[in-house]
Every structure is written in structure tokens, then in C-alpha cells.
mmCIF file of C-alpha atoms in Angstrom:
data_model
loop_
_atom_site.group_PDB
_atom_site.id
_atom_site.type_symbol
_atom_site.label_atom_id
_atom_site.label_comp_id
_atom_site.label_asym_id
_atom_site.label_seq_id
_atom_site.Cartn_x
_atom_site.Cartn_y
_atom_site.Cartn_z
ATOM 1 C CA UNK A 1 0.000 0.000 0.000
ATOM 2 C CA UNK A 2 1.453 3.473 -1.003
ATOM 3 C CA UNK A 3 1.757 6.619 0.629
ATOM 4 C CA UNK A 4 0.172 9.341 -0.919
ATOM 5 C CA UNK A 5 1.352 13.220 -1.289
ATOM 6 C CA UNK A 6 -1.915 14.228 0.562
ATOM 7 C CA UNK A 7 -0.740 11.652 3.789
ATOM 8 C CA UNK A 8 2.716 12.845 3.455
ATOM 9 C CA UNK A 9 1.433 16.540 3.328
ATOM 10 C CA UNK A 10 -1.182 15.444 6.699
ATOM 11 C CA UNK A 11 1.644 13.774 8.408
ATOM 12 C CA UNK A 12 3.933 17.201 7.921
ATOM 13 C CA UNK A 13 1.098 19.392 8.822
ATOM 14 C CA UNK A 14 0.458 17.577 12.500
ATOM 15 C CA UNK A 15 4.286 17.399 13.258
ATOM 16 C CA UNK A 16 4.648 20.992 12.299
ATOM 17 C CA UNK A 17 1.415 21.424 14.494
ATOM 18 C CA UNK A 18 2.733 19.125 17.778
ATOM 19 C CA UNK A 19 6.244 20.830 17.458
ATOM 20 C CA UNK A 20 5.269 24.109 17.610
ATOM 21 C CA UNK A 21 2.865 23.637 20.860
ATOM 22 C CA UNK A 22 4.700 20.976 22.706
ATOM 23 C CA UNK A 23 5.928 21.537 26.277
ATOM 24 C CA UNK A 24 9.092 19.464 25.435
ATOM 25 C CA UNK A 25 11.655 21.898 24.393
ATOM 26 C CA UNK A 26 14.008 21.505 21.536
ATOM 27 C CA UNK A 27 11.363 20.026 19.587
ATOM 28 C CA UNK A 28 10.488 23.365 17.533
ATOM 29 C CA UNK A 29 13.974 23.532 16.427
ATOM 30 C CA UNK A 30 13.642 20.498 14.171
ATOM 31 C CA UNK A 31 9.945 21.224 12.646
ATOM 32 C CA UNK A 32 11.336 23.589 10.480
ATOM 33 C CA UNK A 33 15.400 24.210 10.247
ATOM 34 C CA UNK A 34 16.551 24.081 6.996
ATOM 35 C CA UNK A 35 20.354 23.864 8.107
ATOM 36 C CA UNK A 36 21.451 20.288 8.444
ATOM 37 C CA UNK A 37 24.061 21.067 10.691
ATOM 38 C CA UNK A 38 21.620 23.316 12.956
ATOM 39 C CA UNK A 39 19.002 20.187 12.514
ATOM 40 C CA UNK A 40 21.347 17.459 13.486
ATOM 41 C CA UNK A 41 23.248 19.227 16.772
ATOM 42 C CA UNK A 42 19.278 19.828 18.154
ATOM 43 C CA UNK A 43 18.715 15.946 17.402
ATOM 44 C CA UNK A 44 21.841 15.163 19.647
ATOM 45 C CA UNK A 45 20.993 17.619 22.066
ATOM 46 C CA UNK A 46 16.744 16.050 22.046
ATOM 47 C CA UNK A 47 18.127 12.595 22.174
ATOM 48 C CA UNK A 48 20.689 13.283 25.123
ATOM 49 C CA UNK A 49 17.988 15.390 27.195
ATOM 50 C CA UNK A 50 15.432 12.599 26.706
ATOM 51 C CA UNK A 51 18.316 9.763 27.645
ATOM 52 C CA UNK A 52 19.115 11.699 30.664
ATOM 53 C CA UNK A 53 15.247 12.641 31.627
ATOM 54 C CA UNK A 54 14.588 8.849 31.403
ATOM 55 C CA UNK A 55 17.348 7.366 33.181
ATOM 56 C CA UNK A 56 17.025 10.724 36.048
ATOM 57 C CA UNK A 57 13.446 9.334 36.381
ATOM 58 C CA UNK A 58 14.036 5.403 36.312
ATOM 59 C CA UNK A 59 16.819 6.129 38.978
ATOM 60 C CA UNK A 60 14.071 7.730 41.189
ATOM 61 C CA UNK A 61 11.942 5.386 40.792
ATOM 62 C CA UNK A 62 14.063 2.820 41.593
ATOM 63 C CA UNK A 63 14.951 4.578 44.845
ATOM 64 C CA UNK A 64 11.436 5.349 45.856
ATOM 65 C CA UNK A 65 10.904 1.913 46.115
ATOM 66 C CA UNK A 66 13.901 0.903 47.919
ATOM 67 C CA UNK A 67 11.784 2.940 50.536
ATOM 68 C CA UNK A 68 14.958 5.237 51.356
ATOM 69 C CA UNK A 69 14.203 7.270 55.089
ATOM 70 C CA UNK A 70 16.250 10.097 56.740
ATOM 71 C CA UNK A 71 16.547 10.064 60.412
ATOM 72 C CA UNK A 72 16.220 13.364 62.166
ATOM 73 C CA UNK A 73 17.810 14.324 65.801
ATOM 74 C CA UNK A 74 16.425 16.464 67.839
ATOM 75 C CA UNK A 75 16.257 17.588 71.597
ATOM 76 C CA UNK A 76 13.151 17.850 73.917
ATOM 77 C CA UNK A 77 13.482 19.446 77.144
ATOM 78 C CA UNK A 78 11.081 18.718 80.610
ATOM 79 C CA UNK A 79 10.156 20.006 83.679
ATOM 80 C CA UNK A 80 10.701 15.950 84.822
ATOM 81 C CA UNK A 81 11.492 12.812 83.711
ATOM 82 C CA UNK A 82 10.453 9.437 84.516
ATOM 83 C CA UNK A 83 13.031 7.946 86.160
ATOM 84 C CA UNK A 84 14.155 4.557 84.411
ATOM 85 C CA UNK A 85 14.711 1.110 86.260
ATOM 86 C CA UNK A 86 17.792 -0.019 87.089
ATOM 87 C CA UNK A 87 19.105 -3.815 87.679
ATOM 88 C CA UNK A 88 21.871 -4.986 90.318
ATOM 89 C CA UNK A 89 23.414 -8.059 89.642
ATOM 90 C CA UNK A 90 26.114 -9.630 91.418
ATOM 91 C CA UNK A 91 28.941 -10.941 90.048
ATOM 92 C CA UNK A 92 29.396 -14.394 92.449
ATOM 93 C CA UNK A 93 26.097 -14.591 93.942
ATOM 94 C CA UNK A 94 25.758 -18.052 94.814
ATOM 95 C CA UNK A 95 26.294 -17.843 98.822
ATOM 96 C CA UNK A 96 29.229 -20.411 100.213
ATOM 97 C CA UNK A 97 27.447 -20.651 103.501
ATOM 98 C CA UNK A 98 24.396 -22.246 101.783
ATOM 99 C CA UNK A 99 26.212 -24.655 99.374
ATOM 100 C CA UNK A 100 26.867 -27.947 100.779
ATOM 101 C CA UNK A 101 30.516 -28.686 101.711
ATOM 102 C CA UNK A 102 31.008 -32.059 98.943
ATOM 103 C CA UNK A 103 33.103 -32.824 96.470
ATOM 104 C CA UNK A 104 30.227 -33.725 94.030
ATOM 105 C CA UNK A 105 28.244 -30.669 95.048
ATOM 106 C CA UNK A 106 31.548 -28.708 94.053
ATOM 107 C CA UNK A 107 32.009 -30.262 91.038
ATOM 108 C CA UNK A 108 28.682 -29.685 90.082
ATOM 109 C CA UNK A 109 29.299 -25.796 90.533
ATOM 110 C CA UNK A 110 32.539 -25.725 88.665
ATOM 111 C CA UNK A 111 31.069 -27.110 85.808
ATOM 112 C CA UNK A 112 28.352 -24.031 85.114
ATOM 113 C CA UNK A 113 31.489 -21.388 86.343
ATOM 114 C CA UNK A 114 33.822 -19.959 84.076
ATOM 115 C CA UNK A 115 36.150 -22.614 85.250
ATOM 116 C CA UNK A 116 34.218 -25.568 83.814
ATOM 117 C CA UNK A 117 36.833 -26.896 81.761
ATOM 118 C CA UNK A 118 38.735 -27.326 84.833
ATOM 119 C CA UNK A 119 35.253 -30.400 86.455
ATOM 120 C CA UNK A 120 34.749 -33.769 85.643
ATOM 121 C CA UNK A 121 31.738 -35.157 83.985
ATOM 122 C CA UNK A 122 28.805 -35.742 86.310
ATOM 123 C CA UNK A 123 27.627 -38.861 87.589
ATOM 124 C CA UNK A 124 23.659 -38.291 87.718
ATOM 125 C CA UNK A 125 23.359 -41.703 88.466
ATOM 126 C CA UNK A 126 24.526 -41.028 91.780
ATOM 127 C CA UNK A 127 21.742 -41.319 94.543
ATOM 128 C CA UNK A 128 23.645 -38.001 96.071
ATOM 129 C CA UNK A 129 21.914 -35.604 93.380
ATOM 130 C CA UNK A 130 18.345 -36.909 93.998
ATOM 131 C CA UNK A 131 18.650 -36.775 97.449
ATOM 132 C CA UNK A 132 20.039 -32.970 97.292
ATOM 133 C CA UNK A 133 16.666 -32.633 95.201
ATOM 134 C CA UNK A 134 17.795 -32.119 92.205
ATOM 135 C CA UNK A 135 15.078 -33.127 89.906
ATOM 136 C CA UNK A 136 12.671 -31.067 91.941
ATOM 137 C CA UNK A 137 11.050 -28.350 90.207
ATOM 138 C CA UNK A 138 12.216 -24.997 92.054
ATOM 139 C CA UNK A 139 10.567 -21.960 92.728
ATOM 140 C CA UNK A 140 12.104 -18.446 92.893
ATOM 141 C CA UNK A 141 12.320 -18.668 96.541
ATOM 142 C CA UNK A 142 13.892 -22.198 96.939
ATOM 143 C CA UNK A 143 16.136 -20.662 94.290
ATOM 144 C CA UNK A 144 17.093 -17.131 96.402
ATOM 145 C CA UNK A 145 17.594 -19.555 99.459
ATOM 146 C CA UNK A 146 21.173 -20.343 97.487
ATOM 147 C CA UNK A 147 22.487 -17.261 96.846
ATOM 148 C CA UNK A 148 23.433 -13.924 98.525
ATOM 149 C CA UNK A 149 20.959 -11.254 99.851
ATOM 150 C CA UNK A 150 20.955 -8.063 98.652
ATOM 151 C CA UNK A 151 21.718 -5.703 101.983
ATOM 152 C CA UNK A 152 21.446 -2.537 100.799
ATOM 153 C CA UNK A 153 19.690 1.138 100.979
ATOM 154 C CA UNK A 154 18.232 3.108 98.661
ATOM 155 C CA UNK A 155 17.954 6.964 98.472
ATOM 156 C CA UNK A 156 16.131 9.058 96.097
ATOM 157 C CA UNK A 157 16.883 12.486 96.225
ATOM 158 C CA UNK A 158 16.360 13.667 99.824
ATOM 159 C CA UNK A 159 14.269 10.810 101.206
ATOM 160 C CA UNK A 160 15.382 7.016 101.893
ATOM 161 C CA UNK A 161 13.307 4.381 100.170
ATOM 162 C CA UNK A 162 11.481 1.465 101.299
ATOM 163 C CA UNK A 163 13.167 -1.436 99.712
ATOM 164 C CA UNK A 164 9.876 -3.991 99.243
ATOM 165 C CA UNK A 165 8.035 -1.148 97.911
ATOM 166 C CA UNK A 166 10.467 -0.633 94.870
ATOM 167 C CA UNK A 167 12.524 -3.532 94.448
ATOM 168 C CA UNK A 168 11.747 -6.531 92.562
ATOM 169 C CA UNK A 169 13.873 -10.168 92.406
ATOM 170 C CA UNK A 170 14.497 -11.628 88.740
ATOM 171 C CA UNK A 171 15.999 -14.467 87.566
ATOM 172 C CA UNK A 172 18.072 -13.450 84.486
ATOM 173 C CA UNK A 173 20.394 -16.436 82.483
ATOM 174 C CA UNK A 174 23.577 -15.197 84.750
ATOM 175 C CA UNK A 175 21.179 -16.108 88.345
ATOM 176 C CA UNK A 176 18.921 -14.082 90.573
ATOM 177 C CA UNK A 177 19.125 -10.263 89.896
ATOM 178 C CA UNK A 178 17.460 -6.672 92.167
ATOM 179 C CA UNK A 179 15.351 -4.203 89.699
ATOM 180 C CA UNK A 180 14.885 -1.272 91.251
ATOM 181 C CA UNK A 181 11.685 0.524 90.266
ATOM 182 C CA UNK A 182 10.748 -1.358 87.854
ATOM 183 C CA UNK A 183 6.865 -0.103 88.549
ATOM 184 C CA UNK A 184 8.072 3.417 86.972
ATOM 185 C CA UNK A 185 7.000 5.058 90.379
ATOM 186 C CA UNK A 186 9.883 7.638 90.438
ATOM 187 C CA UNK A 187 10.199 11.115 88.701
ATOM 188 C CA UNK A 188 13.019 12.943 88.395
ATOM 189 C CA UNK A 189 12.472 17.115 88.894
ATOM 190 C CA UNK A 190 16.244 18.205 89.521
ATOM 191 C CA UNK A 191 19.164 16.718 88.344
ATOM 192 C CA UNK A 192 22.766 16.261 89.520
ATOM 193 C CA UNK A 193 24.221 13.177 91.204
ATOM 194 C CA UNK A 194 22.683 14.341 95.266
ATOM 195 C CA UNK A 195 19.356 14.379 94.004
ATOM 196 C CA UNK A 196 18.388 11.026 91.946
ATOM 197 C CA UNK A 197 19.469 7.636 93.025
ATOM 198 C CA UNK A 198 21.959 6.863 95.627
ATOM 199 C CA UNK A 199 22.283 3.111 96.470
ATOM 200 C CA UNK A 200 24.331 1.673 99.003
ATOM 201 C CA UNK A 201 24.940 -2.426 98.807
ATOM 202 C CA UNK A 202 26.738 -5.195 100.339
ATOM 203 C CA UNK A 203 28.217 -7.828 97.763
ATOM 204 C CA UNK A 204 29.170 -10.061 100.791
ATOM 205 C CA UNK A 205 32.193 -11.229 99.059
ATOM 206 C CA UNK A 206 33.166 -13.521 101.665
ATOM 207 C CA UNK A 207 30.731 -15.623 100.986
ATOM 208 C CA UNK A 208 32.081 -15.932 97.148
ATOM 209 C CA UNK A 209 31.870 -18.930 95.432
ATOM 210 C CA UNK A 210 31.722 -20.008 91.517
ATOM 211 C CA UNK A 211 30.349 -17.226 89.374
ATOM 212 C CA UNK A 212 30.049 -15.682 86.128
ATOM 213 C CA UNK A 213 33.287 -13.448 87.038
ATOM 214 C CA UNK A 214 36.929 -14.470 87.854
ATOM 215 C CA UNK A 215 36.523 -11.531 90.200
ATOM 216 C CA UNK A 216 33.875 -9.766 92.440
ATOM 217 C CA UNK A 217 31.660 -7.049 92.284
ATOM 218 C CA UNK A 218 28.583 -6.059 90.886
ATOM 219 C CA UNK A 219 27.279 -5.371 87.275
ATOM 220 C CA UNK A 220 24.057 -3.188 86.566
ATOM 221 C CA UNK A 221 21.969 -2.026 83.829
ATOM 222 C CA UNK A 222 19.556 1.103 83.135
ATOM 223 C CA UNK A 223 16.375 0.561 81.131
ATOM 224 C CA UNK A 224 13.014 0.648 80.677
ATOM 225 C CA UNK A 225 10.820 -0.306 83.276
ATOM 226 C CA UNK A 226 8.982 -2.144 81.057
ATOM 227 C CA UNK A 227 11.722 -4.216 79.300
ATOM 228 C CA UNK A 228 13.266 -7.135 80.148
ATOM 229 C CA UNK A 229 17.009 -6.199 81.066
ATOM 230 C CA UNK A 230 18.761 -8.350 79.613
ATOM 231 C CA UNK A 231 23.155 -7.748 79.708
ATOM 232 C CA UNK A 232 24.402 -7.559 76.418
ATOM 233 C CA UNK A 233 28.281 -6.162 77.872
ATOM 234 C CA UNK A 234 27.340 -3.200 75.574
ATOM 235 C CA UNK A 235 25.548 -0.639 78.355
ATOM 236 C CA UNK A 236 26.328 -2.469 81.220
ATOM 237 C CA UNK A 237 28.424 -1.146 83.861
ATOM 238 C CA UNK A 238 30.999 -2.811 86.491
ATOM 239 C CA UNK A 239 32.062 -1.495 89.451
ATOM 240 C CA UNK A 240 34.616 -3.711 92.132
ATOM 241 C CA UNK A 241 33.821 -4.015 95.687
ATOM 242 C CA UNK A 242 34.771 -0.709 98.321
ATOM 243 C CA UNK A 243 34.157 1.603 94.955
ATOM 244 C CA UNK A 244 31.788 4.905 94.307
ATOM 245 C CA UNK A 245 30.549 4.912 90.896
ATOM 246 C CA UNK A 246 28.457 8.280 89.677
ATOM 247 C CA UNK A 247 26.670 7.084 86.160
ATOM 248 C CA UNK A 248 25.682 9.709 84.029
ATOM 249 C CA UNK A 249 22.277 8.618 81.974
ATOM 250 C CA UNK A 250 20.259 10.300 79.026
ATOM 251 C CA UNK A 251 17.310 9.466 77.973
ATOM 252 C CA UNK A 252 17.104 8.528 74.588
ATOM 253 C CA UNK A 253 14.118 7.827 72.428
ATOM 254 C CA UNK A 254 14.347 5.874 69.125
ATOM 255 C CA UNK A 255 11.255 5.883 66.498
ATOM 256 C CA UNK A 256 11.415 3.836 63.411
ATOM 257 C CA UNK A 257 8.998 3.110 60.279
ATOM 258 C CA UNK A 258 8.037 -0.158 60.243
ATOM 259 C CA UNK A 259 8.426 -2.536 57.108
ATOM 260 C CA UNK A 260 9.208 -1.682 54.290
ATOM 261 C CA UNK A 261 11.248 0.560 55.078
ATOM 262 C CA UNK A 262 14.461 -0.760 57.096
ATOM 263 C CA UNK A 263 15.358 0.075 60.628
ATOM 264 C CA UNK A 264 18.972 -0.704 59.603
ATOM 265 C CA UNK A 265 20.410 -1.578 56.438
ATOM 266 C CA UNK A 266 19.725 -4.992 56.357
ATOM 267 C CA UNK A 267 16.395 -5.315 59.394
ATOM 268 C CA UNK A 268 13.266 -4.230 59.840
ATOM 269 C CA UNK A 269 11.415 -3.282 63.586
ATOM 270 C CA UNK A 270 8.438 -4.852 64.470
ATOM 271 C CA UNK A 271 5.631 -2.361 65.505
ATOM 272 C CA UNK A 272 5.271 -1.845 69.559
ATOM 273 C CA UNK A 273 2.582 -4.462 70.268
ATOM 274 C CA UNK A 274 2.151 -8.325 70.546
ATOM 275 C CA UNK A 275 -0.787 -10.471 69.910
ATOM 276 C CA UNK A 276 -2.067 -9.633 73.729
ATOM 277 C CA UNK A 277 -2.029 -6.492 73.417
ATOM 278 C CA UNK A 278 1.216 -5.893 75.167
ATOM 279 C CA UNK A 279 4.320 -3.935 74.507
ATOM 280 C CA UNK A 280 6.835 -5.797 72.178
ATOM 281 C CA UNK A 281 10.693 -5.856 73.368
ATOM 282 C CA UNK A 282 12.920 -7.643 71.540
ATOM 283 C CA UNK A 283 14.572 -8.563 74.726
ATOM 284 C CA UNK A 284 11.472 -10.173 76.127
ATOM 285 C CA UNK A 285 11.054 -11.721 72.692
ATOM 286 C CA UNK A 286 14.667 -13.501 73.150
ATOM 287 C CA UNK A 287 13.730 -14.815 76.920
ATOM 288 C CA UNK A 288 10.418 -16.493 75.341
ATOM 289 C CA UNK A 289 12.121 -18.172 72.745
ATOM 290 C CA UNK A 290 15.111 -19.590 74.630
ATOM 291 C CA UNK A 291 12.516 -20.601 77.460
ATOM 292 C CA UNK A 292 10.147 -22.244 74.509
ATOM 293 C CA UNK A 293 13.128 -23.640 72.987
ATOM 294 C CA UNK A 294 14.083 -25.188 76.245
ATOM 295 C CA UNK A 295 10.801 -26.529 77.297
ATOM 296 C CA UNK A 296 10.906 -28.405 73.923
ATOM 297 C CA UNK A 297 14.336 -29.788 74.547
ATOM 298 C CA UNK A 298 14.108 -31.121 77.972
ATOM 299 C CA UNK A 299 10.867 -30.343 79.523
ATOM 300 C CA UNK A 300 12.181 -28.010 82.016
ATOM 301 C CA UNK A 301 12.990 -23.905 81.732
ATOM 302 C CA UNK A 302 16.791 -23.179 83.147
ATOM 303 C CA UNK A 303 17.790 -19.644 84.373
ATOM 304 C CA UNK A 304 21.307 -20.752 83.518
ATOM 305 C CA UNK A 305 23.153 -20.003 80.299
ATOM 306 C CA UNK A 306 25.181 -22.028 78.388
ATOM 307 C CA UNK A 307 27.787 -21.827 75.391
ATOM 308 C CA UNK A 308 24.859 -22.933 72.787
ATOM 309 C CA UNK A 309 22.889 -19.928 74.034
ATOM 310 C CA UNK A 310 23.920 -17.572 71.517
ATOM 311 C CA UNK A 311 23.882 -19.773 68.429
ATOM 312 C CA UNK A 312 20.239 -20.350 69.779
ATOM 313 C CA UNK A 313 19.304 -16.707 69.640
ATOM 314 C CA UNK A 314 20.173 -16.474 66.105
ATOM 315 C CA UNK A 315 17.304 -18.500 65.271
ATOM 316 C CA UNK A 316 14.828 -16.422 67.222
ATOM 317 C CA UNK A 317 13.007 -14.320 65.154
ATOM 318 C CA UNK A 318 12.985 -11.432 67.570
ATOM 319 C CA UNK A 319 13.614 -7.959 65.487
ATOM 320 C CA UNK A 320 14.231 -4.769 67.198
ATOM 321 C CA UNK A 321 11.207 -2.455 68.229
ATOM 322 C CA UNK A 322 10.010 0.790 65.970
ATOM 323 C CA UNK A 323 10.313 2.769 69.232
ATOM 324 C CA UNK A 324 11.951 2.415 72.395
ATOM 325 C CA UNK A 325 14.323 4.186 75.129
ATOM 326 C CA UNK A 326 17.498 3.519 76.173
ATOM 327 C CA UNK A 327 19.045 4.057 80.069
ATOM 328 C CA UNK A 328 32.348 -4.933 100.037
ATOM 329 C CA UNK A 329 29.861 -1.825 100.217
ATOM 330 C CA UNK A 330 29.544 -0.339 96.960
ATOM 331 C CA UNK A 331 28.054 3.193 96.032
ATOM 332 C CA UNK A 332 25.444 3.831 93.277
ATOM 333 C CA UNK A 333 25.219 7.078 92.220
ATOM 334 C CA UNK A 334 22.713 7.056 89.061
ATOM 335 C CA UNK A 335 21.401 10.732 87.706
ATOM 336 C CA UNK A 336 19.927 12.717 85.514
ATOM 337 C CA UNK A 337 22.494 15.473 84.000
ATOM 338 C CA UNK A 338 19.755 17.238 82.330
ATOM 339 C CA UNK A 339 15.982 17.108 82.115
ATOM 340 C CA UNK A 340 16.296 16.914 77.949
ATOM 341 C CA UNK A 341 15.005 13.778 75.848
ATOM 342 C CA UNK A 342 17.070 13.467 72.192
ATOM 343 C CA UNK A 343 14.871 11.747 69.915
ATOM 344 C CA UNK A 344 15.953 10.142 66.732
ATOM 345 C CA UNK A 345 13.258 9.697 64.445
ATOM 346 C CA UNK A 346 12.621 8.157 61.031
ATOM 347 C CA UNK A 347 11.110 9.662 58.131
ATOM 348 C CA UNK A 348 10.241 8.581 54.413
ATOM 349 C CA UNK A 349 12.688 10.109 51.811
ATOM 350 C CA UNK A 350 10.189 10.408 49.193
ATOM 351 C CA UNK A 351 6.590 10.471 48.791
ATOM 352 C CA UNK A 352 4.020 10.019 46.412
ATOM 353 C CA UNK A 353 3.289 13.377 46.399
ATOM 354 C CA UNK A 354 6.564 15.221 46.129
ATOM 355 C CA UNK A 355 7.638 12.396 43.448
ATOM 356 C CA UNK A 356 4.624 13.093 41.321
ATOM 357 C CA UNK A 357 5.304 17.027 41.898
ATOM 358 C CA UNK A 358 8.904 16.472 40.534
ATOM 359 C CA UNK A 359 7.942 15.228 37.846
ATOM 360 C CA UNK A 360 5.235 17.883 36.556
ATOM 361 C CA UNK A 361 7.801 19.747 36.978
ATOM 362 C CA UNK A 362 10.628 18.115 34.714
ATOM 363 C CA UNK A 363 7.943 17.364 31.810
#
């Protein structure tokens, strides 16, 4: 089939038509040049502009879709803060005194220490262990009955404390542990190391025996009241035994979108709620699965850790929160420098909105 003049004359009269009207610029310049030099460096120019406008906008795309964010810092100040809790644990806490004096009951000890490499296998055979009540489920109390008490006072600001009223006992993987107000009764109004906590407490080292540490002290932890506090050697401190230690804290608040956009480069947070209704921490989230993981094993939950523990918590699938904050006689100084909150907070790069406005804007 043939083109006709009259086509060829209609086909010249709508390009002349389009050119001349188009938004796209450059276009006029090739409806009617009649230099071929003039016609072919506005071709190269059209065809570079429209190689560059597509790739500018298939780049963008791209990115707006790889859900990019931008975390922005800022500070928040109070007239008071909620004070956070705070967890005591001691670094030998089984008590001597309590521990019968046996070979086999020593051996036993060894082997969960630091020193375990150091006991010989155990012979559960052995009518000794079942007398000793071994395979008797234990409370927290029978538990507590084998390690040290706590002795100590607590001050907050100008007025002494009373210990029942805002301590609490856990059981953490390294043994029994003190949280102090972990009901999130206290408020801090002034700051400065006389006027928050002051805590005064007796280790009873002479009663060391096996522990989680070659030496003695105590380790504790600031944190949410509402999270499980669980040592990660990352925000923990360590103080030794006839030592004052003044701790600094800030409160820091962390807010991140929730999939798909990443927390990290490689993770997503999980939103602040579980199937109950509760808060979700990934700490608590950990605890469940290593207890579930144990009740399937051996049909029993252990407050002890071992060597597989970490190689077990890789399998949990426990992500980090979208939002959460982060906080012989030894002395406990724990404070407030300022009443100020810094919040980091995540927001999309992009969206739809400014993406479709940047592009009305290029065409």
C-alpha cells in the first residue's frame, strides 16, 4: 500500500502542528530548520535530554521503592522525667554458707562457672543428686535460698526508700538479679548526682563462690521499666567491691517506620505491640524463645546459660522495636544530667506526592 502526497502533506502538517505547541523543548527547532548542521546538533541535544530525563526518572523510581528514610535528631526538654529502672546483679552470687561442703556438690558448681573446663563429667546416676533434690522443680524462693541477699539502701533524692516497695527479684540467664523501680514510680524534677538515686549495697564477698566473674563485684543495667534487662556487655556497667561509681544517663528515644522501610540496612522493627495487646521488646522476645526452645528440649525452663545460648538466639526471630528508650559496700550514684530527651526519628525520603510534583515539573 502506497503513501500518498496528501498523507505525506497530513503527516507534515500535525508534526509541524505538535512541534510548535509541545511543552518538550528543543522540539520546535527540528519542525522547520533548513540547516542540516543546525538540525542534526538539536537531534543530539533532544536525544541526550530525553536519555538523561529517562534514566534521572528510572533512577528515582528505583529509589522510591527501595523505601529510602532520613533520620532526624532532635532535643526535647522537661520540667521531669520518669526515672528509668535499674538492675543490680552480682557478680558471684551463689552464697558459700548455703552450698553444701562435697566434692560432688563442688564439682557440680565448677562445671556451670567460668572454670568448667577445669570439672569432671557428672555422675547423675549417683543417689547423692536426687537426694540434694535435684530433679525437683524450684521456685524463685527455693532458688534465692542459694544465693546472697541483697543488703542494701536506697535513696532518692532527699528521702530514703522502702526497699519492698520498689525492688523486685528476677531471675536473668547469669542467676537471681534486684530491679529497682521497675513499677516506673519515680520522677526525676532536679538533676545532679545528690538528688536522683543513691544506692548503698553489700556484695558479701566472703561468701564468694563459683560465678560468672573471675573476680567480684557487681554489674548493673539502666532501662526501661517495662523491658526485660537483659546484659548484652554493651551498656552495662561494672564497678569492684569498696568503689563509688556516679553514672551519668540520658534518655534517649528511638522511632522507626516499620516494614518496608528498614530500621537498619539490612532489618526491619516490628511495631510496639504483641498479639495480647502488650508492649513488644525484643529482649522479652529472646527470653520467650530460649525458654520455649528449652521446654521443647528437655521439659524443664533453666535460668542458667550455656555456650549454645547464643547460636540459639540467632534462630529467634525477635527484630528490634520501631520505638523504644534507652538508660564490700559499693556506692550507686545514678542521675539525671539534664531534664532533655534526644529523639531520633525516622522519616520517608520520598513520597508520592513530592515524586509526582517532581515530575510535573521536569515534563
Amino acid at each position: 500500500m502506497s503513501v500518498t502526497t496528501e498523507d505525506n502533506d497530513n503527516f507534515l502538517s500535525l508534526w509541524k502542528d505538535f512541534s510548535q505547541n509541545t511543552g518538550f523543548h528543543g522540539i520546535n527547532k527540528l519542525s522547520h530548520s533548513t540547516n542540516k548542521l543546525r538540525l542534526i546538533i538539536w537531534s543530539i541535544i533532544l536525544v541526550a535530554c530525553t536519555t538523561f530525563l529517562v534514566m534521572f526518572v528510572t533512577t528515582q523510581i528505583i529509589d522510591y521503592y527501595n523505601y529510602p528514610v532520613i533520620t532526624n535528631m532532635y532535643t526535647e526538654t522537661h520540667s521531669e522525667l520518669q526515672f528509668p529502672a535499674v538492675t543490680i546483679c552480682n557478680l558471684n552470687s551463689l552464697k558459700k554458707s548455703s552450698i553444701l561442703n562435697d566434692t560432688r556438690m563442688e564439682n557440680h558448681y565448677l562445671k556451670l562457672s567460668l572454670l568448667d573446663e577445669y570439672a569432671t563429667p557428672t555422675n547423675w546416676s549417683d543417689p547423692f543428686f536426687k537426694e540434694q533434690n535435684f530433679f525437683e522443680k524450684r521456685t524463685l524462693d527455693n532458688v534465692l535460698t542459694d544465693h546472697k541477699d541483697y543488703s542494701q539502701s536506697w535513696r532518692f533524692g532527699e528521702r530514703y526508700l522502702m526497699p519492698k516497695e520498689y525492688e523486685s527479684f528476677l531471675i536473668l540467664r547469669s542467676g537471681p538479679c534486684l530491679t529497682f523501680n521497675l513499677n516506673d514510680k519515680l520522677t526525676a524534677q532536679i538533676t545532679g548526682s545528690n538528688f536522683n538515686l543513691n544506692a548503698w549495697v553489700n556484695i558479701d564477698a566472703a561468701n564468694d563462690y563459683f560465678g560468672e566473674s573471675y573476680g567480684s563485684g557487681l554489674k548493673f543495667k539502666v532501662h526501661d521499666p517495662k523491658e526485660y534487662p537483659d546484659f548484652d556487655g554493651i551498656s552495662d556497667y561494672y564497678v569492684e567491691p569498696g568503689r563509688e561509681i556516679s553514672a551519668t544517663i540520658t534518655k534517649n528515644e528511638f522511632e522507626y517506620l516499620s516494614k518496608p522501610y528498614k530500621a537498619m540496612a539490612n532489618s526491619y522493627c516490628r511495631e510496639k505491640s504483641n498479639s495480647d495487646g502488650t508492649d513488644y521488646y525484643s529482649t522479652h522476645c529472646f527470653k520467650d524463645c530460649f525458654a520455649r526452645h528449652m521446654l521443647t528440649s528437655c521439659g524443664c525452663i533453666d535460668f542458667t546459660a550455656n555456650k549454645a545460648t547464643a547460636s540459639l538466639l540467632k534462630t529467634c526471630d525477635c527484630p528490634m522495636s520501631c520505638k523504644f528508650t534507652r538508660k564490700n559496700y559499693i556506692n550507686l550514684r545514678i542521675y539525671f544530667d539534664q531534664l532533655k530527651t534526644i529523639v531520633s526519628k525516622q522519616t520517608p525520603k520520598y513520597s508520592a506526592g513530592e515524586m509526582f510534583g517532581m515530575y510535573y515539573l521536569i515534563l
